PDB file of C-alpha atoms in Angstrom:
ATOM      1  CA  PRO A 253      77.269 108.980  97.575  1.00 69.00           C
ATOM      2  CA  PRO A 254      76.936 110.141  93.886  1.00 78.00           C
ATOM      3  CA  ARG A 255      73.537 110.460  92.538  1.00 79.00           C
ATOM      4  CA  TRP A 256      74.123 108.217  89.817  1.00 80.00           C
ATOM      5  CA  CYS A 257      75.132 105.200  91.397  1.00 76.00           C
ATOM      6  CA  CYS A 258      72.249 105.028  94.221  1.00 74.00           C
ATOM      7  CA  MET A 259      69.548 102.776  93.959  1.00 70.00           C
ATOM      8  CA  GLU A 260      65.953 102.957  94.733  1.00 71.00           C
ATOM      9  CA  GLY A 261      66.157 101.396  97.910  1.00 69.00           C
ATOM     10  CA  ASP A 262      69.222 103.394  99.120  1.00 70.00           C
ATOM     11  CA  GLU A 263      68.659 105.254 102.511  1.00 73.00           C
ATOM     12  CA  ALA A 264      71.915 107.627 101.863  1.00 72.00           C
ATOM     13  CA  PRO A 265      71.312 111.322 101.401  1.00 76.00           C
ATOM     14  CA  TRP A 266      72.995 113.117  98.645  1.00 79.00           C
ATOM     15  CA  PHE A 267      73.305 116.911  98.383  1.00 85.00           C
ATOM     16  CA  PRO A 268      73.919 119.268  95.365  1.00 86.00           C
ATOM     17  CA  LEU A 269      75.973 122.206  95.758  1.00 89.00           C
ATOM     18  CA  VAL A 270      74.025 125.127  97.478  1.00 91.00           C
ATOM     19  CA  ASP A 271      73.706 128.226  94.601  1.00 89.00           C
ATOM     20  CA  PRO A 272      75.186 130.303  95.764  1.00 93.00           C
ATOM     21  CA  ILE A 273      77.521 129.545  97.884  1.00 94.00           C
ATOM     22  CA  PRO A 274      77.116 131.893 101.039  1.00 94.00           C
ATOM     23  CA  ASP A 275      79.826 134.239 102.033  1.00 95.00           C
ATOM     24  CA  VAL A 276      79.596 133.016 105.568  1.00 96.00           C
ATOM     25  CA  LEU A 277      79.702 129.138 106.381  1.00 95.00           C
ATOM     26  CA  HIS A 278      78.011 128.983 109.851  1.00 94.00           C
ATOM     27  CA  LEU A 279      78.467 126.658 112.704  1.00 92.00           C
ATOM     28  CA  GLU A 280      75.130 125.096 113.590  1.00 87.00           C
ATOM     29  CA  GLY A 281      75.637 123.408 116.943  1.00 81.00           C
ATOM     30  CA  PRO A 282      78.960 122.768 118.691  1.00 77.00           C
ATOM     31  CA  GLY A 283      81.062 121.087 115.825  1.00 83.00           C
ATOM     32  CA  ARG A 284      83.643 118.433 116.223  1.00 83.00           C
ATOM     33  CA  CYS A 285      87.206 119.310 115.856  1.00 83.00           C
ATOM     34  CA  ARG A 286      89.446 116.553 114.199  1.00 81.00           C
ATOM     35  CA  CYS A 287      90.433 114.748 117.322  1.00 82.00           C
ATOM     36  CA  GLY A 288      86.913 113.792 117.828  1.00 80.00           C
ATOM     37  CA  ALA A 289      86.361 116.187 121.073  1.00 83.00           C
ATOM     38  CA  VAL A 290      83.052 118.424 120.839  1.00 85.00           C
ATOM     39  CA  PRO A 291      83.594 121.922 122.187  1.00 83.00           C
ATOM     40  CA  SER A 292      81.114 123.223 124.728  1.00 83.00           C
ATOM     41  CA  ASP A 293      78.555 125.571 123.616  1.00 81.00           C
ATOM     42  CA  ASP A 294      80.335 128.313 125.749  1.00 82.00           C
ATOM     43  CA  VAL A 295      83.247 128.600 124.067  1.00 84.00           C
ATOM     44  CA  GLU A 296      83.051 131.811 121.456  1.00 88.00           C
ATOM     45  CA  LYS A 297      82.684 131.209 117.828  1.00 90.00           C
ATOM     46  CA  ARG A 298      85.122 133.068 115.446  1.00 91.00           C
ATOM     47  CA  LEU A 299      85.487 133.628 111.681  1.00 95.00           C
ATOM     48  CA  MET A 300      88.474 132.036 109.980  1.00 94.00           C
ATOM     49  CA  PRO A 301      89.193 132.604 105.843  1.00 95.00           C
ATOM     50  CA  CYS A 302      88.724 129.293 103.806  1.00 95.00           C
ATOM     51  CA  VAL A 303      88.985 128.046 100.244  1.00 96.00           C
ATOM     52  CA  ILE A 304      86.448 125.794  98.611  1.00 96.00           C
ATOM     53  CA  TYR A 305      87.549 124.233  95.510  1.00 97.00           C
ATOM     54  CA  GLY A 306      85.098 123.554  92.731  1.00 95.00           C
ATOM     55  CA  SER A 307      85.205 121.796  89.430  1.00 94.00           C
ATOM     56  CA  GLN A 308      85.678 124.729  87.640  1.00 93.00           C
ATOM     57  CA  ARG A 309      87.109 127.739  90.000  1.00 93.00           C
ATOM     58  CA  VAL A 310      87.965 128.458  93.585  1.00 94.00           C
ATOM     59  CA  TYR A 311      85.416 130.290  96.258  1.00 94.00           C
ATOM     60  CA  HIS A 312      87.105 132.154  98.909  1.00 94.00           C
ATOM     61  CA  ARG A 313      84.882 132.564 101.804  1.00 96.00           C
ATOM     62  CA  GLN A 314      84.654 132.938 105.845  1.00 96.00           C
ATOM     63  CA  VAL A 315      83.631 130.153 107.963  1.00 96.00           C
ATOM     64  CA  GLU A 316      82.890 130.050 111.635  1.00 94.00           C
ATOM     65  CA  VAL A 317      84.671 127.703 114.113  1.00 93.00           C
ATOM     66  CA  ARG A 318      84.995 127.171 117.722  1.00 90.00           C
ATOM     67  CA  PRO A 319      88.728 126.722 119.534  1.00 88.00           C
ATOM     68  CA  CYS A 320      89.122 122.976 120.717  1.00 86.00           C
ATOM     69  CA  PHE A 321      91.084 122.872 123.881  1.00 82.00           C
ATOM     70  CA  ALA A 322      91.121 119.307 124.623  1.00 81.00           C
ATOM     71  CA  CYS A 323      93.919 118.501 121.961  1.00 80.00           C
ATOM     72  CA  SER A 324      95.687 121.852 121.275  1.00 71.00           C
ATOM     73  CA  GLY A 325      94.890 124.507 123.443  1.00 72.00           C
ATOM     74  CA  GLY A 326      92.674 126.317 121.450  1.00 69.00           C
ATOM     75  CA  ARG A 327      95.118 126.151 118.204  1.00 78.00           C
ATOM     76  CA  LYS A 328      92.694 124.127 116.244  1.00 85.00           C
ATOM     77  CA  PHE A 329      89.395 124.349 115.564  1.00 90.00           C
ATOM     78  CA  ALA A 330      85.843 122.617 115.382  1.00 90.00           C
ATOM     79  CA  GLY A 331      84.091 123.327 112.252  1.00 91.00           C
ATOM     80  CA  PRO A 332      80.945 122.870 110.558  1.00 91.00           C
ATOM     81  CA  ASP A 333      80.179 119.436 108.158  1.00 90.00           C
ATOM     82  CA  LEU A 334      78.512 121.467 105.405  1.00 92.00           C
ATOM     83  CA  GLY A 335      77.284 118.022 104.088  1.00 90.00           C
ATOM     84  CA  GLU A 336      73.803 119.665 103.592  1.00 91.00           C
ATOM     85  CA  LEU A 337      75.349 122.467 101.148  1.00 94.00           C
ATOM     86  CA  GLY A 338      77.202 119.930  98.849  1.00 94.00           C
ATOM     87  CA  ILE A 339      80.548 121.170 100.572  1.00 95.00           C
ATOM     88  CA  PHE A 340      83.227 118.618 102.120  1.00 95.00           C
ATOM     89  CA  ASN A 341      84.663 120.223 104.993  1.00 94.00           C
ATOM     90  CA  PHE A 342      88.382 118.634 105.024  1.00 94.00           C
ATOM     91  CA  ASN A 343      90.287 120.890 107.632  1.00 92.00           C
ATOM     92  CA  ASN A 344      88.045 124.060 108.057  1.00 93.00           C
ATOM     93  CA  ARG A 345      90.611 125.874 105.919  1.00 93.00           C
ATOM     94  CA  SER A 346      90.310 123.887 102.943  1.00 95.00           C
ATOM     95  CA  MET A 347      87.089 122.541 101.587  1.00 96.00           C
ATOM     96  CA  TYR A 348      85.882 120.737  98.629  1.00 97.00           C
ATOM     97  CA  THR A 349      82.444 120.564  96.553  1.00 96.00           C
ATOM     98  CA  HIS A 350      80.806 116.916  96.285  1.00 94.00           C
ATOM     99  CA  GLU A 351      80.583 117.675  92.462  1.00 94.00           C
ATOM    100  CA  LEU A 352      84.388 117.959  92.034  1.00 95.00           C
ATOM    101  CA  LEU A 353      84.973 114.868  94.387  1.00 95.00           C
ATOM    102  CA  ASN A 354      82.076 112.866  92.756  1.00 92.00           C
ATOM    103  CA  GLY A 355      83.689 114.052  89.656  1.00 93.00           C
ATOM    104  CA  PHE A 356      86.637 112.026  89.729  1.00 94.00           C
ATOM    105  CA  THR A 357      84.700 108.910  91.151  1.00 90.00           C
ATOM    106  CA  SER A 358      82.493 108.990  87.918  1.00 91.00           C
ATOM    107  CA  GLY A 359      85.309 109.202  85.630  1.00 91.00           C
ATOM    108  CA  MET A 360      87.462 106.657  87.513  1.00 89.00           C
ATOM    109  CA  THR A 361      84.649 104.237  87.655  1.00 84.00           C
ATOM    110  CA  ALA A 362      84.258 104.843  84.026  1.00 86.00           C
ATOM    111  CA  HIS A 363      87.480 104.554  82.350  1.00 84.00           C
ATOM    112  CA  GLU A 364      91.011 104.494  83.230  1.00 83.00           C
ATOM    113  CA  LEU A 365      91.625 107.945  85.166  1.00 87.00           C
ATOM    114  CA  PRO A 366      94.690 108.095  87.370  1.00 90.00           C
ATOM    115  CA  PHE A 367      94.886 111.066  89.995  1.00 93.00           C
ATOM    116  CA  HIS A 368      97.590 113.175  87.778  1.00 94.00           C
ATOM    117  CA  ALA A 369      95.008 113.099  84.837  1.00 94.00           C
ATOM    118  CA  PHE A 370      92.436 114.306  86.959  1.00 95.00           C
ATOM    119  CA  VAL A 371      94.240 117.027  88.506  1.00 95.00           C
ATOM    120  CA  THR A 372      95.766 118.309  85.309  1.00 95.00           C
ATOM    121  CA  THR A 373      91.926 118.448  83.850  1.00 95.00           C
ATOM    122  CA  VAL A 374      91.132 120.510  87.035  1.00 96.00           C
ATOM    123  CA  ASP A 375      93.918 122.889  86.692  1.00 94.00           C
ATOM    124  CA  ARG A 376      92.903 123.619  83.102  1.00 94.00           C
ATOM    125  CA  SER A 377      89.743 124.277  84.057  1.00 94.00           C
ATOM    126  CA  TYR A 378      90.372 126.519  86.600  1.00 93.00           C
ATOM    127  CA  LEU A 379      92.717 128.442  83.963  1.00 90.00           C
ATOM    128  CA  GLU A 380      89.907 128.510  81.611  1.00 91.00           C
ATOM    129  CA  HIS A 381      87.196 129.650  84.079  1.00 89.00           C
ATOM    130  CA  GLY A 382      89.117 131.641  86.541  1.00 81.00           C
ATOM    131  CA  PRO A 383      89.904 135.632  86.994  1.00 81.00           C
ATOM    132  CA  ALA A 384      91.881 137.297  84.149  1.00 79.00           C
ATOM    133  CA  ASN A 385      94.929 137.541  86.883  1.00 83.00           C
ATOM    134  CA  PRO A 386      94.608 134.551  89.145  1.00 80.00           C
ATOM    135  CA  GLN A 387      97.027 134.721  92.350  1.00 85.00           C
ATOM    136  CA  PRO A 388      98.230 131.880  93.730  1.00 85.00           C
ATOM    137  CA  SER A 389      95.647 131.049  96.002  1.00 85.00           C
ATOM    138  CA  ASP A 390      93.279 130.268  93.038  1.00 88.00           C
ATOM    139  CA  ASP A 391      95.269 127.290  91.845  1.00 92.00           C
ATOM    140  CA  PHE A 392      93.861 124.029  92.191  1.00 95.00           C
ATOM    141  CA  VAL A 393      95.744 121.522  95.000  1.00 95.00           C
ATOM    142  CA  SER A 394      98.769 119.029  94.148  1.00 95.00           C
ATOM    143  CA  ASP A 395      98.421 115.418  93.224  1.00 93.00           C
ATOM    144  CA  GLU A 396      98.941 114.332  96.761  1.00 94.00           C
ATOM    145  CA  THR A 397      96.895 116.403  98.683  1.00 96.00           C
ATOM    146  CA  PHE A 398      93.815 115.825  96.165  1.00 96.00           C
ATOM    147  CA  ARG A 399      94.753 111.970  96.596  1.00 95.00           C
ATOM    148  CA  ARG A 400      94.608 112.705 100.262  1.00 95.00           C
ATOM    149  CA  VAL A 401      91.543 114.816 100.143  1.00 96.00           C
ATOM    150  CA  TRP A 402      89.499 112.215  98.035  1.00 94.00           C
ATOM    151  CA  TYR A 403      90.146 109.134 100.154  1.00 93.00           C
ATOM    152  CA  SER A 404      89.029 110.831 103.412  1.00 93.00           C
ATOM    153  CA  TRP A 405      85.822 111.545 101.562  1.00 91.00           C
ATOM    154  CA  ARG A 406      85.501 107.891 100.470  1.00 88.00           C
ATOM    155  CA  ARG A 407      85.493 106.945 104.222  1.00 86.00           C
ATOM    156  CA  LEU A 408      82.633 109.133 104.961  1.00 83.00           C
ATOM    157  CA  GLN A 409      80.582 107.931 102.309  1.00 77.00           C
ATOM    158  CA  LEU A 410      77.931 105.251 102.975  1.00 67.00           C
ATOM    159  CA  LEU A 411      78.440 102.676 100.272  1.00 62.00           C
ATOM    160  CA  GLY A 412      77.210  99.406 100.575  1.00 59.00           C
ATOM    161  CA  ASP A 413      77.522  96.013  98.711  1.00 60.00           C
ATOM    162  CA  THR A 414      74.013  95.770  97.402  1.00 64.00           C
ATOM    163  CA  PHE A 415      73.637  94.618  94.015  1.00 69.00           C
ATOM    164  CA  SER A 416      70.726  94.451  91.872  1.00 73.00           C
ATOM    165  CA  CYS A 417      69.531  92.680  88.168  1.00 78.00           C
ATOM    166  CA  ASP A 418      66.648  92.867  85.973  1.00 78.00           C
ATOM    167  CA  ASP A 419      66.219  89.297  85.718  1.00 84.00           C
ATOM    168  CA  CYS A 420      67.330  88.050  89.032  1.00 82.00           C
ATOM    169  CA  GLY A 421      66.388  90.839  91.598  1.00 80.00           C
ATOM    170  CA  PRO A 422      68.150  92.419  94.497  1.00 76.00           C
ATOM    171  CA  SER A 423      71.375  90.781  96.025  1.00 75.00           C
ATOM    172  CA  PRO A 424      71.699  87.747  93.175  1.00 79.00           C
ATOM    173  CA  PRO A 425      73.644  84.794  94.787  1.00 78.00           C
ATOM    174  CA  THR A 426      76.530  85.218  92.007  1.00 77.00           C
ATOM    175  CA  VAL A 427      78.150  88.670  90.629  1.00 73.00           C
ATOM    176  CA  ILE A 428      80.724  88.598  88.169  1.00 70.00           C
ATOM    177  CA  PHE A 429      83.282  91.496  87.931  1.00 67.00           C
ATOM    178  CA  ASP A 430      84.942  92.637  84.804  1.00 61.00           C
ATOM    179  CA  GLY A 431      88.474  93.702  85.982  1.00 58.00           C
ATOM    180  CA  LEU A 432      89.443  95.028  82.656  1.00 55.00           C
ATOM    181  CA  THR A 433      90.395  98.871  82.773  1.00 51.00           C
ATOM    182  CA  ALA A 434      90.444  99.302  79.387  1.00 54.00           C
ATOM    183  CA  GLY A 435      88.851  97.587  75.990  1.00 58.00           C
ATOM    184  CA  PHE A 436      90.669  95.252  73.973  1.00 63.00           C
ATOM    185  CA  PRO A 437      91.554  96.239  70.403  1.00 70.00           C
ATOM    186  CA  GLY A 438      89.307  95.232  67.735  1.00 74.00           C
ATOM    187  CA  LYS A 439      92.161  94.820  65.084  1.00 77.00           C
ATOM    188  CA  TYR A 440      93.632  91.827  67.200  1.00 74.00           C
ATOM    189  CA  VAL A 441      90.229  89.909  67.518  1.00 77.00           C
ATOM    190  CA  THR A 442      91.188  87.342  65.032  1.00 82.00           C
ATOM    191  CA  PRO A 443      90.667  83.367  64.843  1.00 81.00           C
ATOM    192  CA  THR A 444      94.001  82.389  66.453  1.00 79.00           C
ATOM    193  CA  LEU A 445      93.429  84.658  69.611  1.00 78.00           C
ATOM    194  CA  THR A 446      93.973  82.382  72.556  1.00 77.00           C
ATOM    195  CA  PRO A 447      93.981  82.544  76.376  1.00 73.00           C
ATOM    196  CA  PRO A 448      97.685  82.821  77.655  1.00 72.00           C
ATOM    197  CA  THR A 449      97.097  79.702  79.313  1.00 76.00           C
ATOM    198  CA  THR A 450      96.558  77.759  76.006  1.00 82.00           C
ATOM    199  CA  VAL A 451      98.980  74.892  75.168  1.00 83.00           C
ATOM    200  CA  LEU A 452      99.617  75.025  71.312  1.00 82.00           C
ATOM    201  CA  PRO A 453     100.301  71.697  69.136  1.00 85.00           C
ATOM    202  CA  GLY A 454     104.189  71.814  69.003  1.00 86.00           C
ATOM    203  CA  ALA A 455     104.897  74.131  72.067  1.00 85.00           C
ATOM    204  CA  PRO A 456     108.237  73.029  73.994  1.00 86.00           C
ATOM    205  CA  VAL A 457     107.804  70.715  76.947  1.00 84.00           C
ATOM    206  CA  ARG A 458     110.157  71.481  79.787  1.00 82.00           C
ATOM    207  CA  ASP A 459     109.549  68.767  82.629  1.00 82.00           C
ATOM    208  CA  THR A 460     111.941  70.235  85.110  1.00 81.00           C
ATOM    209  CA  VAL A 461     109.592  73.527  85.033  1.00 71.00           C
ATOM    210  CA  ARG A 462     106.700  73.551  87.579  1.00 62.00           C
TER     211      ARG A 462
END
């Protein structure tokens, strides 16, 4: 999980992005295919190009993979995890830095942030920090792709339900969540403001309505 939301007792690891990112992302061990199969160590490794999406630009690198003969006759590949490098390997060809994915998590939990708005800001950051003559391969991904990637990343994170209070200590018996996604404008806070369920004097009574 992101470092900012970790508690002192959490054992889940946190990995910053390695700097610089190696030109070749090596496969340590047999790796694992998306089908779940683990190729034998006897299967020869090969290099394939990959794109790593960061918060400000893309990185074009190569990654070591092994063909998977369990599900596709060698047309799909088992690749490295890369978590210790601060990289999320989505499908061996496209990868995403933890800082990028955690950036959306941070923004989404701090204020209302749709996927489209986040992708738009990353697009602008790529234009600002990218090459002078960007190619299509230097662009960020679409809303739909990033949404699919982020939810895949979310399923891999070790997020528990532990809560702690400065006064009550760990795991208080009652936790109240504020479900508001935006603050209430101060100009509307007047003495006449009441909950929507309040029955005001003189309000019509409809006996046939439940």
